[in-house]
Amino acid sequence: ETIAKANDLGIKVVMLTGDHTLIAKEMCHQIGMGENIFDGRCLPELGKNGQVPSDLGEKLEVTFQNCDGFAQLIPEHKYMIIEGYRQLGNKVAMTG
């Protein structure tokens, strides 16, 4: 119900999890989200000082727009994804 309400308000909900891709797809299915899940392998490495690439949002814009979630992530991946969405001008909130 919460996901549906967020969608009705124009809020895009994206799952970020360390779980396996198949588990993430099933969870998305159960809570009414789409099942277009990418894994951490689609992400570049962080820079030497833990810096997110300045062109991450641009390079992965289509992925960010079309995905319902990301799976098999480590904490650094989650940080990178959030920063990528911010680079594209999105407001980002995280829970869980």
Short mmCIF file of C-alpha atoms in Angstrom, two decimals:
data_model
loop_
_atom_site.label_atom_id
_atom_site.label_comp_id
_atom_site.label_asym_id
_atom_site.label_seq_id
_atom_site.Cartn_x
_atom_site.Cartn_y
_atom_site.Cartn_z
CA GLU A 1 0.00 0.00 0.00
CA THR A 2 2.83 2.43 0.82
CA ILE A 3 4.53 1.80 -2.53
CA ALA A 4 1.27 2.45 -4.39
CA LYS A 5 0.69 5.68 -2.48
CA ALA A 6 4.22 6.87 -3.22
CA ASN A 7 3.76 6.09 -6.91
CA ASP A 8 0.43 7.96 -6.92
CA LEU A 9 2.30 10.99 -5.56
CA GLY A 10 4.88 10.76 -8.34
CA ILE A 11 7.59 9.35 -6.09
CA LYS A 12 9.78 6.70 -7.70
CA VAL A 13 10.63 3.93 -5.25
CA VAL A 14 13.83 1.98 -5.94
CA MET A 15 15.00 -1.02 -3.90
CA LEU A 16 18.68 -1.16 -2.94
CA THR A 17 19.69 -4.43 -1.32
CA GLY A 18 22.62 -6.70 -0.70
CA ASP A 19 20.38 -9.71 -1.37
CA HIS A 20 20.70 -11.87 -4.48
CA THR A 21 18.97 -10.58 -7.60
CA LEU A 22 16.37 -13.38 -7.59
CA ILE A 23 15.39 -12.56 -4.00
CA ALA A 24 15.15 -8.85 -4.84
CA LYS A 25 12.89 -9.60 -7.83
CA GLU A 26 10.60 -11.74 -5.70
CA MET A 27 10.42 -9.10 -2.96
CA CYS A 28 9.60 -6.41 -5.53
CA HIS A 29 6.88 -8.65 -6.92
CA GLN A 30 5.40 -9.24 -3.46
CA ILE A 31 5.25 -5.52 -2.60
CA GLY A 32 3.90 -4.36 -5.94
CA MET A 33 7.04 -2.98 -7.53
CA GLY A 34 8.40 -3.79 -10.96
CA GLU A 35 11.01 -6.51 -11.31
CA ASN A 36 13.63 -4.74 -13.44
CA ILE A 37 16.58 -5.30 -11.08
CA PHE A 38 20.24 -4.59 -11.83
CA ASP A 39 23.19 -5.80 -9.79
CA GLY A 40 26.30 -4.00 -8.59
CA ARG A 41 28.31 -5.13 -11.59
CA CYS A 42 26.77 -2.33 -13.66
CA LEU A 43 28.45 0.26 -11.42
CA PRO A 44 31.96 1.68 -11.83
CA GLU A 45 34.60 1.70 -9.11
CA LEU A 46 34.74 4.58 -6.66
CA GLY A 47 37.65 6.96 -7.10
CA LYS A 48 40.85 6.73 -5.03
CA ASN A 49 39.42 8.84 -2.21
CA GLY A 50 36.00 7.22 -2.30
CA GLN A 51 34.76 9.75 -4.82
CA VAL A 52 31.75 9.04 -7.01
CA PRO A 53 32.53 9.63 -10.70
CA SER A 54 31.27 13.09 -11.63
CA ASP A 55 29.59 11.72 -14.76
CA LEU A 56 27.91 8.71 -13.09
CA GLY A 57 24.40 10.11 -13.42
CA GLU A 58 24.93 10.89 -17.08
CA LYS A 59 26.45 7.50 -17.90
CA LEU A 60 23.79 5.49 -16.05
CA GLU A 61 20.80 7.79 -16.60
CA VAL A 62 18.87 5.23 -18.66
CA THR A 63 19.56 2.52 -16.08
CA PHE A 64 18.45 4.80 -13.24
CA GLN A 65 15.27 5.79 -15.09
CA ASN A 66 14.26 2.25 -16.01
CA CYS A 67 15.21 0.22 -12.96
CA ASP A 68 13.04 -0.86 -10.06
CA GLY A 69 15.99 -1.77 -7.90
CA PHE A 70 19.56 -2.88 -7.50
CA ALA A 71 20.70 -6.11 -5.84
CA GLN A 72 23.93 -7.73 -4.64
CA LEU A 73 25.19 -4.36 -3.42
CA ILE A 74 27.80 -3.39 -0.87
CA PRO A 75 27.39 -0.13 1.11
CA GLU A 76 29.66 1.74 -1.32
CA HIS A 77 27.35 0.79 -4.20
CA LYS A 78 24.35 2.20 -2.34
CA TYR A 79 26.18 5.47 -1.76
CA MET A 80 27.16 5.61 -5.43
CA ILE A 81 23.60 4.99 -6.63
CA ILE A 82 22.19 7.70 -4.39
CA GLU A 83 24.79 10.17 -5.62
CA GLY A 84 24.05 9.20 -9.23
CA TYR A 85 20.36 10.00 -8.73
CA ARG A 86 21.34 13.31 -7.10
CA GLN A 87 23.58 14.18 -10.04
CA LEU A 88 20.48 13.89 -12.23
CA GLY A 89 18.68 16.44 -10.04
CA ASN A 90 16.56 13.99 -8.04
CA LYS A 91 15.69 14.35 -4.40
CA VAL A 92 16.67 11.16 -2.59
CA ALA A 93 15.49 9.67 0.70
CA MET A 94 16.54 6.34 2.14
CA THR A 95 15.05 4.05 4.74
CA GLY A 96 15.69 0.59 6.09
#
